[in-house]
GROMACS .gro file of C-alpha atoms in nm:
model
  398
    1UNK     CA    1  14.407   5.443   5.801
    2UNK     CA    2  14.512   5.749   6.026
    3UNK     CA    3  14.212   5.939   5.908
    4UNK     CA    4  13.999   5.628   6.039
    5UNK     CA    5  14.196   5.565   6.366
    6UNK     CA    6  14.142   5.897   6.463
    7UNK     CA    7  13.727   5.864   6.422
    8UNK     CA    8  13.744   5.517   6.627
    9UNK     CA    9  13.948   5.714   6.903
   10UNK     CA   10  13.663   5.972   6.890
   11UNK     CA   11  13.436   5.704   6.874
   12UNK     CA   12  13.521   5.485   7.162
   13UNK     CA   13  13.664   5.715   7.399
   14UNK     CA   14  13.873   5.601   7.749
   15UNK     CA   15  13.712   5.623   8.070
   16UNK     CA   16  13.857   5.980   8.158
   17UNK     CA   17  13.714   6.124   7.789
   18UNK     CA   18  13.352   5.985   7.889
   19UNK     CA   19  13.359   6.156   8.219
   20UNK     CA   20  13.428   6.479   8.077
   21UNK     CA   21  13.202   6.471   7.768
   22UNK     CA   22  12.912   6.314   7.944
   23UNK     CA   23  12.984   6.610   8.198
   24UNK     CA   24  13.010   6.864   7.883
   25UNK     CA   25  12.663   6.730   7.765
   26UNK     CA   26  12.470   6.715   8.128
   27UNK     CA   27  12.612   7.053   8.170
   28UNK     CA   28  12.468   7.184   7.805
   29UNK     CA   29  12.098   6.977   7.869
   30UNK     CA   30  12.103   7.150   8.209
   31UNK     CA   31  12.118   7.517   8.036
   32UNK     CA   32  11.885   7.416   7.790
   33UNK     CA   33  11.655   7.300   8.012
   34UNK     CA   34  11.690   7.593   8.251
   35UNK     CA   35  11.647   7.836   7.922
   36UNK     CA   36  11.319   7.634   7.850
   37UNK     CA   37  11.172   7.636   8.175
   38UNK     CA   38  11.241   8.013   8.240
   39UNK     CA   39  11.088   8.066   7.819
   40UNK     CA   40  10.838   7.875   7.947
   41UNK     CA   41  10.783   8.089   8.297
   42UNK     CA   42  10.787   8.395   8.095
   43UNK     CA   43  10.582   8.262   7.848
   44UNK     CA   44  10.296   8.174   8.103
   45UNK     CA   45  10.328   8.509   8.300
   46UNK     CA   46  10.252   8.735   8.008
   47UNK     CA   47   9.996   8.493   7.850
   48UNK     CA   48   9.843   8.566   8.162
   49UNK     CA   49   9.917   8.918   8.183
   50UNK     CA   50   9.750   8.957   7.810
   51UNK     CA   51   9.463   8.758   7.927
   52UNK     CA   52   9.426   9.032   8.190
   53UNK     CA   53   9.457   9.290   7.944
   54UNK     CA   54   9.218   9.161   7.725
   55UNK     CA   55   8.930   9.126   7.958
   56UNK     CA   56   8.986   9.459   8.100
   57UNK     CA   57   8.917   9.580   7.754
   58UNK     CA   58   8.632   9.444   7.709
   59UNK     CA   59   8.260   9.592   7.613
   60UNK     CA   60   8.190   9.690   7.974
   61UNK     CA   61   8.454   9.633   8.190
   62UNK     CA   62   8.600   9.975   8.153
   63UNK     CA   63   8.334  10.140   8.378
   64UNK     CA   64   8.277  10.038   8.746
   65UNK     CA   65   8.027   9.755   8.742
   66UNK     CA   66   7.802   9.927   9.029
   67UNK     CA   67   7.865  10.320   8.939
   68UNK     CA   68   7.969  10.364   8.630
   69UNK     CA   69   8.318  10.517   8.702
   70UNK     CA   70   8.579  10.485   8.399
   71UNK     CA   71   8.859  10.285   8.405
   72UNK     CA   72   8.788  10.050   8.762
   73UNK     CA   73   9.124   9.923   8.907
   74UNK     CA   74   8.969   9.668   9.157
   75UNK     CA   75   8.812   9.306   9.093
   76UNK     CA   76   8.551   9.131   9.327
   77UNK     CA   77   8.666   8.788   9.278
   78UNK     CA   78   8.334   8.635   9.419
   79UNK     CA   79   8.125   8.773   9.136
   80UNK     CA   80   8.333   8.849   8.901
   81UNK     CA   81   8.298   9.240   8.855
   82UNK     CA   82   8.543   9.538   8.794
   83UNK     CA   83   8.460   9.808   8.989
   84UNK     CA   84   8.601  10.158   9.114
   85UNK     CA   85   8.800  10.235   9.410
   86UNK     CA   86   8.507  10.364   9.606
   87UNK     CA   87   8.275  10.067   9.550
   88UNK     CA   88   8.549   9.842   9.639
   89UNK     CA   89   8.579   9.994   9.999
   90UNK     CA   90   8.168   9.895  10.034
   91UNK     CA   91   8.228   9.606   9.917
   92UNK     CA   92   8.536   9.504  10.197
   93UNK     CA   93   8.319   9.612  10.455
   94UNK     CA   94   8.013   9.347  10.360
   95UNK     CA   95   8.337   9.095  10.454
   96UNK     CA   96   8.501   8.861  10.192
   97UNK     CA   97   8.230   8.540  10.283
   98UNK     CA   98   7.987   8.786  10.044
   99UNK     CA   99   8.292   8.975   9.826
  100UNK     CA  100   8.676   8.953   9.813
  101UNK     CA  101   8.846   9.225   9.659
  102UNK     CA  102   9.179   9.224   9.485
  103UNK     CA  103   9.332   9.536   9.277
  104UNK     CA  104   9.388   9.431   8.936
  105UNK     CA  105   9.707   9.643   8.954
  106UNK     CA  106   9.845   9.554   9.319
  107UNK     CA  107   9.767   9.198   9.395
  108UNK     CA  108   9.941   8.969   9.221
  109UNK     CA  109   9.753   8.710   8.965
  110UNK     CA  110   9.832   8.343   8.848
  111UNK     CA  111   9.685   8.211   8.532
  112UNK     CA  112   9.388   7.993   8.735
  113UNK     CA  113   9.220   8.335   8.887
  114UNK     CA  114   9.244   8.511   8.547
  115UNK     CA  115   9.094   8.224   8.395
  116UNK     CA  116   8.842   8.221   8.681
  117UNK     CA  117   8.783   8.555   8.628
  118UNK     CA  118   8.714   8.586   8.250
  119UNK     CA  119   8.530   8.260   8.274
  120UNK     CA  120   8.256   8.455   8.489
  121UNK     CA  121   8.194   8.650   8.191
  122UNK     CA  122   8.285   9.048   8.297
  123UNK     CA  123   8.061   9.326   8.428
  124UNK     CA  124   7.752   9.291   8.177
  125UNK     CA  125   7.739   8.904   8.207
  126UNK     CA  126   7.687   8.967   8.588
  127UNK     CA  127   7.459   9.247   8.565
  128UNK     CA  128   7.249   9.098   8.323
  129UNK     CA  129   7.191   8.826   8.610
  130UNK     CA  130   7.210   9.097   8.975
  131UNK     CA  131   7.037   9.398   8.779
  132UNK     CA  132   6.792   9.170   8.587
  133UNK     CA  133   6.486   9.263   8.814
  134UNK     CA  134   6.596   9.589   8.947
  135UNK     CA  135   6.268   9.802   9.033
  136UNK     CA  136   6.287  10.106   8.733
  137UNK     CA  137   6.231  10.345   9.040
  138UNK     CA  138   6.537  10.246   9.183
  139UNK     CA  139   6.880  10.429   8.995
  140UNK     CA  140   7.211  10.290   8.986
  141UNK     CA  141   7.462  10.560   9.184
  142UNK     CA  142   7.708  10.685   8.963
  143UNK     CA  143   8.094  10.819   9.024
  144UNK     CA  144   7.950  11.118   9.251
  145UNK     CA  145   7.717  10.980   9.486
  146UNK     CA  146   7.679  10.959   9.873
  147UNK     CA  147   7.826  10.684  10.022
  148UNK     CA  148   7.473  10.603  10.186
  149UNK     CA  149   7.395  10.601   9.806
  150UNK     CA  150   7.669  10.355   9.719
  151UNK     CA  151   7.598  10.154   9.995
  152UNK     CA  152   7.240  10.107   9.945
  153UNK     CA  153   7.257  10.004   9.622
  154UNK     CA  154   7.549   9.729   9.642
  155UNK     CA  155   7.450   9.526   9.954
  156UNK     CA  156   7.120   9.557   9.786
  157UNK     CA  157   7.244   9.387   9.477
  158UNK     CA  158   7.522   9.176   9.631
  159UNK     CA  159   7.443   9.040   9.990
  160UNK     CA  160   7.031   9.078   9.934
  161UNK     CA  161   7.039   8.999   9.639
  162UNK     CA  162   6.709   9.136   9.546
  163UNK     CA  163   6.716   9.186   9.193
  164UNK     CA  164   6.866   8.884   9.133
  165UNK     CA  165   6.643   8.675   8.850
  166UNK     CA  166   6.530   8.338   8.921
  167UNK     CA  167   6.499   8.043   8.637
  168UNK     CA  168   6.174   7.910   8.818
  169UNK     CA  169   5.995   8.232   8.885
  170UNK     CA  170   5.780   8.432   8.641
  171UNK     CA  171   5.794   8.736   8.830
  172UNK     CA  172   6.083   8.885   9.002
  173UNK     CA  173   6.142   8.799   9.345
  174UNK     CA  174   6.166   9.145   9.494
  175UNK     CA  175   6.253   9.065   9.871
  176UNK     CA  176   6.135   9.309  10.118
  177UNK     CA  177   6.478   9.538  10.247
  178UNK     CA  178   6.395   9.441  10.610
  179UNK     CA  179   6.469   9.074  10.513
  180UNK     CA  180   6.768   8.932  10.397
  181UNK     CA  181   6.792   8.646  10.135
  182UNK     CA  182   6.975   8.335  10.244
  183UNK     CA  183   7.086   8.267   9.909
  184UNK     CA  184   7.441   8.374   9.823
  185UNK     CA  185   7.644   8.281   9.513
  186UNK     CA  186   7.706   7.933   9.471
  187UNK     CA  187   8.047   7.999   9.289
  188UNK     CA  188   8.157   8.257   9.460
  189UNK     CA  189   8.502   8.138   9.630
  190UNK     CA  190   8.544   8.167  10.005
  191UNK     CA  191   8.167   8.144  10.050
  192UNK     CA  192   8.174   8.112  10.450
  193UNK     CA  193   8.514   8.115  10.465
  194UNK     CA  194   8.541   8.289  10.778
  195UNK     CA  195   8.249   8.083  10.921
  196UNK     CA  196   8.230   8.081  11.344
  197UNK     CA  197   8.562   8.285  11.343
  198UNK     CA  198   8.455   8.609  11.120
  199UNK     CA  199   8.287   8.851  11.411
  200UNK     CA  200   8.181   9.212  11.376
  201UNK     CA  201   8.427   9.473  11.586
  202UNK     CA  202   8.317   9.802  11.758
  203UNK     CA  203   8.506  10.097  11.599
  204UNK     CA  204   8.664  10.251  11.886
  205UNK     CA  205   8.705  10.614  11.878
  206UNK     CA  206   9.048  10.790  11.722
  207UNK     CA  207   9.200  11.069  11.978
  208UNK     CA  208   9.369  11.262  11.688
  209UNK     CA  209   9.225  11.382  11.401
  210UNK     CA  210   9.453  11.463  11.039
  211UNK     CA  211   9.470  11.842  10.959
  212UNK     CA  212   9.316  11.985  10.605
  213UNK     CA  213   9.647  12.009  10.467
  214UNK     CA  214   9.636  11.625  10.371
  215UNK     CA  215   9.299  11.625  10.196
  216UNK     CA  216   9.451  11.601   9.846
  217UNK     CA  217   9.353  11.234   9.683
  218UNK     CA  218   9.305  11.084  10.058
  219UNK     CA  219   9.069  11.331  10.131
  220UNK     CA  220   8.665  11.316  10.235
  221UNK     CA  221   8.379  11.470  10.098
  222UNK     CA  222   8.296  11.778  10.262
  223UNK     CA  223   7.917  11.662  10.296
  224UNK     CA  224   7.971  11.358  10.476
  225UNK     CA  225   7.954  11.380  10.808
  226UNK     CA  226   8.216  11.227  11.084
  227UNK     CA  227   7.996  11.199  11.384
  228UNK     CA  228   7.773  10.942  11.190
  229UNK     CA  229   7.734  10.610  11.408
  230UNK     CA  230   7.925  10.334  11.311
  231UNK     CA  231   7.752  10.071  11.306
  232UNK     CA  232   7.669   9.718  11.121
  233UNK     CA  233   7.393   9.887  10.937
  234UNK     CA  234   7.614  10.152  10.830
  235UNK     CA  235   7.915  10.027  10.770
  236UNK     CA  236   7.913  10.024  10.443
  237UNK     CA  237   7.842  10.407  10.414
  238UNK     CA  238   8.128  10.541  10.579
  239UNK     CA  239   8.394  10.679  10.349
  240UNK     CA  240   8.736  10.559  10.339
  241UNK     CA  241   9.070  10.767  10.349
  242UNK     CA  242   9.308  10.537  10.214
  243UNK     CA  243   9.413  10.194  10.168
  244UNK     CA  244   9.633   9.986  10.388
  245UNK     CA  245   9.809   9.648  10.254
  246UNK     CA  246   9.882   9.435  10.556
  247UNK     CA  247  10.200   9.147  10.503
  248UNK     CA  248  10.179   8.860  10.737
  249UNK     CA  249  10.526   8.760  10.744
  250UNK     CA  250  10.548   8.484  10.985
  251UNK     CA  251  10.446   8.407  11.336
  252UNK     CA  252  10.710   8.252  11.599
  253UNK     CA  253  10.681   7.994  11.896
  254UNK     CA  254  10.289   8.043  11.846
  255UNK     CA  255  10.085   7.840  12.142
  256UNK     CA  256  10.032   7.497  12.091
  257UNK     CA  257   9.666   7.399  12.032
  258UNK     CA  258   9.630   7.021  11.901
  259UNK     CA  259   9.836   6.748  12.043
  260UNK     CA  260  10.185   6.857  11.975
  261UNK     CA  261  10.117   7.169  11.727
  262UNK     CA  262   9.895   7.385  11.553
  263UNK     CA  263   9.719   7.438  11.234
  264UNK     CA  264   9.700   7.857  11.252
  265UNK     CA  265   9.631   8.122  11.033
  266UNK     CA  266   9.535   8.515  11.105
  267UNK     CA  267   9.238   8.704  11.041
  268UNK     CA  268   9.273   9.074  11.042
  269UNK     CA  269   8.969   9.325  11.102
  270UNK     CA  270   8.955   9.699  11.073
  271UNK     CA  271   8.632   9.875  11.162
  272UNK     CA  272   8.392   9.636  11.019
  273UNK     CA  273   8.575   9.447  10.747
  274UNK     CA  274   8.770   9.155  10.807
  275UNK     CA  275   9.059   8.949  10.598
  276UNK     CA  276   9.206   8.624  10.663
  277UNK     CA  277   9.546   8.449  10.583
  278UNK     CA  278   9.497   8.082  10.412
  279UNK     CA  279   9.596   7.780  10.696
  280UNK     CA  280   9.954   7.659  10.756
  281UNK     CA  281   9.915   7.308  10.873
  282UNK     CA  282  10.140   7.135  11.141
  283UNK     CA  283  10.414   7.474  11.206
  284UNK     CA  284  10.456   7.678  11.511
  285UNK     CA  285  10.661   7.865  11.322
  286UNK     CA  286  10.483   7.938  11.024
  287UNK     CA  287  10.598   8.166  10.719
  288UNK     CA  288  10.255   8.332  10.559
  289UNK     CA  289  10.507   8.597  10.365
  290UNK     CA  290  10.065   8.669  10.248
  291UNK     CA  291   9.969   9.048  10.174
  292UNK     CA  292   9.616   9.139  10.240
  293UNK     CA  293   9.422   9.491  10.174
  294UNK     CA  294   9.184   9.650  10.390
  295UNK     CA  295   9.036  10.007  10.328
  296UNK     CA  296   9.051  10.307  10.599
  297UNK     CA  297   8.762  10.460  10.717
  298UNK     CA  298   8.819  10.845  10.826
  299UNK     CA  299   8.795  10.764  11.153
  300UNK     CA  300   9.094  10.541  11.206
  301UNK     CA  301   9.039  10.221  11.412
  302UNK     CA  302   9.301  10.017  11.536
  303UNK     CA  303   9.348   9.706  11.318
  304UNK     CA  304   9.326   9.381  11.547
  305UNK     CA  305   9.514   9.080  11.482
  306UNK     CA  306   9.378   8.788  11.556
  307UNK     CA  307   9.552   8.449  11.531
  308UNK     CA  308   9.311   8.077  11.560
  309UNK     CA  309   9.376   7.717  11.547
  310UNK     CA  310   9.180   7.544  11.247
  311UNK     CA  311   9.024   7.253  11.363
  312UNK     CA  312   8.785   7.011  11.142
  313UNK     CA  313   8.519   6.905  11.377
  314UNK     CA  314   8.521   7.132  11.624
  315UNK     CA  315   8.550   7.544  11.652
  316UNK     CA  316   8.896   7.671  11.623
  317UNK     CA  317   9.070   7.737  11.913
  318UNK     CA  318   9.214   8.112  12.026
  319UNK     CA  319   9.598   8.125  11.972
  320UNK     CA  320   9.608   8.516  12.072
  321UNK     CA  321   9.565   8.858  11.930
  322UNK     CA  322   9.682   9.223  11.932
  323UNK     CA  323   9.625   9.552  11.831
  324UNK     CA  324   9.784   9.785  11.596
  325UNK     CA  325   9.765  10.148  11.588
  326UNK     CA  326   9.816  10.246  11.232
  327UNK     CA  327   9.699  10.647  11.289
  328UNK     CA  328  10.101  10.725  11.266
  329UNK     CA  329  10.144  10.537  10.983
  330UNK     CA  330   9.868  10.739  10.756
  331UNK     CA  331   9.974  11.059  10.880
  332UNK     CA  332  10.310  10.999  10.757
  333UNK     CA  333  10.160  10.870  10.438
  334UNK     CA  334   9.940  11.158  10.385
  335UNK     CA  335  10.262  11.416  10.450
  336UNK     CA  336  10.509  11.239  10.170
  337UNK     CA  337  10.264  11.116   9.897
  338UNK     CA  338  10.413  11.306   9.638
  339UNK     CA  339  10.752  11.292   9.814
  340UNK     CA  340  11.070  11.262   9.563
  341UNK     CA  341  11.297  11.133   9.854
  342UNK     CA  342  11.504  10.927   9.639
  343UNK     CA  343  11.703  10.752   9.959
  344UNK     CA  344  11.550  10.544  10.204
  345UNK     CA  345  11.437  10.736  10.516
  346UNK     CA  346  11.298  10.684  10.888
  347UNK     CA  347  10.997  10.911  10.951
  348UNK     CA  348  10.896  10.791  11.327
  349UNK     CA  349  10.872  10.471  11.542
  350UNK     CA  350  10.579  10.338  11.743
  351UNK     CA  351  10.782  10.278  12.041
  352UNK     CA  352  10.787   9.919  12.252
  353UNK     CA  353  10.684   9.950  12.581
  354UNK     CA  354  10.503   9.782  12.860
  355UNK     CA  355  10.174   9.969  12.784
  356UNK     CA  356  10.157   9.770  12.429
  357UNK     CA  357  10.256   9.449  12.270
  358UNK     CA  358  10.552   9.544  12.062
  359UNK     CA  359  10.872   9.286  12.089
  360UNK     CA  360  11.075   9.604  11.949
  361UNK     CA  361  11.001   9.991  11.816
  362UNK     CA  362  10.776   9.964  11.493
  363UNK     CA  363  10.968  10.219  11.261
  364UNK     CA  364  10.807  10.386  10.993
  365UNK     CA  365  11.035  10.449  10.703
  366UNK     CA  366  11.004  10.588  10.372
  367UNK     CA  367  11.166  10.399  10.072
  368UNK     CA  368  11.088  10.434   9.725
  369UNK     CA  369  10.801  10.662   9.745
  370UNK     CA  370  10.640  10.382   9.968
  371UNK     CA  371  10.564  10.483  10.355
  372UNK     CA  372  10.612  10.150  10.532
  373UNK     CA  373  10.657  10.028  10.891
  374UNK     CA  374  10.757   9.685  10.987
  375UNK     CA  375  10.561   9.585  11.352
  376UNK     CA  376  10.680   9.259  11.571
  377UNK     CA  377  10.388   9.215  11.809
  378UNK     CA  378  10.382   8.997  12.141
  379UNK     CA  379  10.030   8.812  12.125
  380UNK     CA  380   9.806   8.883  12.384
  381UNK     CA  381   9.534   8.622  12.632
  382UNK     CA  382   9.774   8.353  12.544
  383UNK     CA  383  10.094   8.206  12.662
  384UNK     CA  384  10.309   8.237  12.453
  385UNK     CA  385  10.350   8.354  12.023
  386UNK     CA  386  10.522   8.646  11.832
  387UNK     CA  387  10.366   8.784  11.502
  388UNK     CA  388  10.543   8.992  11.216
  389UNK     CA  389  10.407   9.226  11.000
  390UNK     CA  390  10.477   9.479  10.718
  391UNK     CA  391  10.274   9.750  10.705
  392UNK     CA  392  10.212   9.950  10.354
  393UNK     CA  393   9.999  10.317  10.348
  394UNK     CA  394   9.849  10.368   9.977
  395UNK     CA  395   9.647  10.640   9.874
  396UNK     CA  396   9.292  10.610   9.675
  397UNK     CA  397   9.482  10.743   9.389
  398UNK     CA  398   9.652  10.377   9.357
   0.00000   0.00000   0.00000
């Protein structure tokens, strides 16, 4: 009887017992179903990460797509192609509406753009389909030629599209080079993207130049030549220095546009290439936290900011813009590349002044290895808006 008492008491505990085992057992399915979630988390990030490793090892994705170059570190997500660190700078400056370029190493991937990716088929798929009429006279560039070489060849292949293959055609529709095809890539993402807003900017002349002691992996070829013209036809040919990753952080009191708000994003634009942030809707006070990569061209332009109102049926309306010059910021990348300053440390400031649209100095700092400078501009041709960006210097190496 004691022995069975006890088990009823168990059995049929008083209120106070129930509160504190029913506590006990939310508190244990809680952890277990924090444990499963993170499993799961972890589980999905390196299926994905495998993924990535997979297709990077596969028959033809371990040389550049357009030169041949072993072991390409950077993806153009519109067709689908690895390619090398110098073809990637050609391709930014044909703009992402033709090719979007993301390092397979420094951008950050989720399982639905791996997926995208591998579903496209890797570099031979695609060149099977944009080489499958080249012209035999015509060569491929390979790891050591010109940029005018590189050039050529990709916004032949890419934004021409002239040896593209048609289903309907029995001979290959060669297009003249003084006409451009209006087809483009029906799956590429961000097709138009940019649409009215994406415009071509005038590189503006640099009044310092960086000394030969720098020319290590940021260096330029010695047979290129600087006083080239910069222009839209030749934008692709110029050779780039570096690599700058641009953080939007978040923009503050920004102008209102619509009714009582705004729907804005950024576009960013160095020399010829151009980037944009995705749209915040409704927020004058929006929080991009969005990292975007541009290349450098040797002659350093500034890098305008540019900040729009999206608007449906009608263009998008000018919320402001500013200018950054970055020329500090790669010369102090260039000195401490192979720095082994352990601590962080401030290198210089762009000062605030009158004369530019900094709320406060932009200081450039050095912390693990990284040269950084965090930049607070005041937007300019508008009445009111403050933007906030992190500023990263990375060498062609990376």
């Amino acid at each position: 009887m004691e022995r069975l008492e006890t088990f009823t008491q168990q059995d049929n505990p008083g209120p106070t017992d129930v509160s504190g085992s029913v506590a006990c057992l939310y508190d244990l399915l809680c952890s277990e179903t924090e444990c499963w979630k993170y499993h799961n988390d972890q589980s999905a990030f390196s299926g994905t990460q495998q993924r990535m490793e997979n297709f990077l090892q596969q028959d033809g994705n371990q040389l550049c797509a357009d030169c041949g170059t072993p072991d390409p570190k950077w993806v153009s997500l519109n067709f689908g192609v690895l390619i090398c660190i110098k073809c990637s700078g050609v391709h930014r400056s044909l703009g992402v509406h033709i090719t979007k370029v993301l390092s397979v190493k420094l951008d950050e991937w989720n399982a639905e753009e791996v997926g995208n990716l591998v579903s496209l088929g890797g570099n031979t798929a695609i060149n099977n389909v944009y080489e499958a009429c080249m012209p035999e006279n015509f060569r491929k560039p390979k790891s050591d030629s010109s940029p005018e070489e590189r050039s050529e060849f990709i916004r032949k292949k890419y934004e021409l599209q002239q040896f593209l293959t048609t289903a309907d055609r029995m001979s290959c529709p060669f297009i003249p080079s003084d006409k451009k095809s209006s087809a483009s890539s029906n799956n590429s993402p961000g097709t138009g993207s940019l649409g009215q807003e994406k415009k071509h900017y005038d590189k503006q002349a640099t009044r310092h130049r960086i000394g030969h002691a720098f020319r290590n992996s940021w260096g330029r070829r010695d047979d290129f030549k600087a006083t080239k013209k910069y222009n839209s036809s030749s934008a692709g040919m110029v050779e780039f220095v570096g690599l700058i990753k641009v953080n939007v952080v978040k923009g503050t009191n920004l102008a209102i546009r619509d009714v009582m708000t705004s729907d804005p994003y950024v576009i960013l634009a160095l020399g010829h290439q151009s980037v944009k942030t995705r749209v915040i809707k409704n927020n004058l006070n929006p929080v991009w936290n969005e990292s975007l990569m541009l290349s450098i061209p040797e002659q350093i332009p500034p890098l305008k900011v540019l900040v729009y109102d999206k608007d449906k049926f009608k263009t998008d309306d000018f919320m402001g813009e500013a200018e950054i010059d970055i020329q500090p910021l790669v010369t102090a990348a260039k000195a401490y590349e192979n720095s082994t300053i352990d601590e962080s440390t401030q290198l210089g400031k762009w000062i605030a002044s009158k004369d530019n649209t900094l709320v406060k100095d932009g200081v450039i700092y050095l912390t693990d290895g990284k040269v950084k400078q965090e930049i607070s501009l005041r937007l300019q041709n508008v009445e009111r808006g403050v933007l906030e960006i992190e500023l990263e210097c990375l060498p062609l190496t990376q």
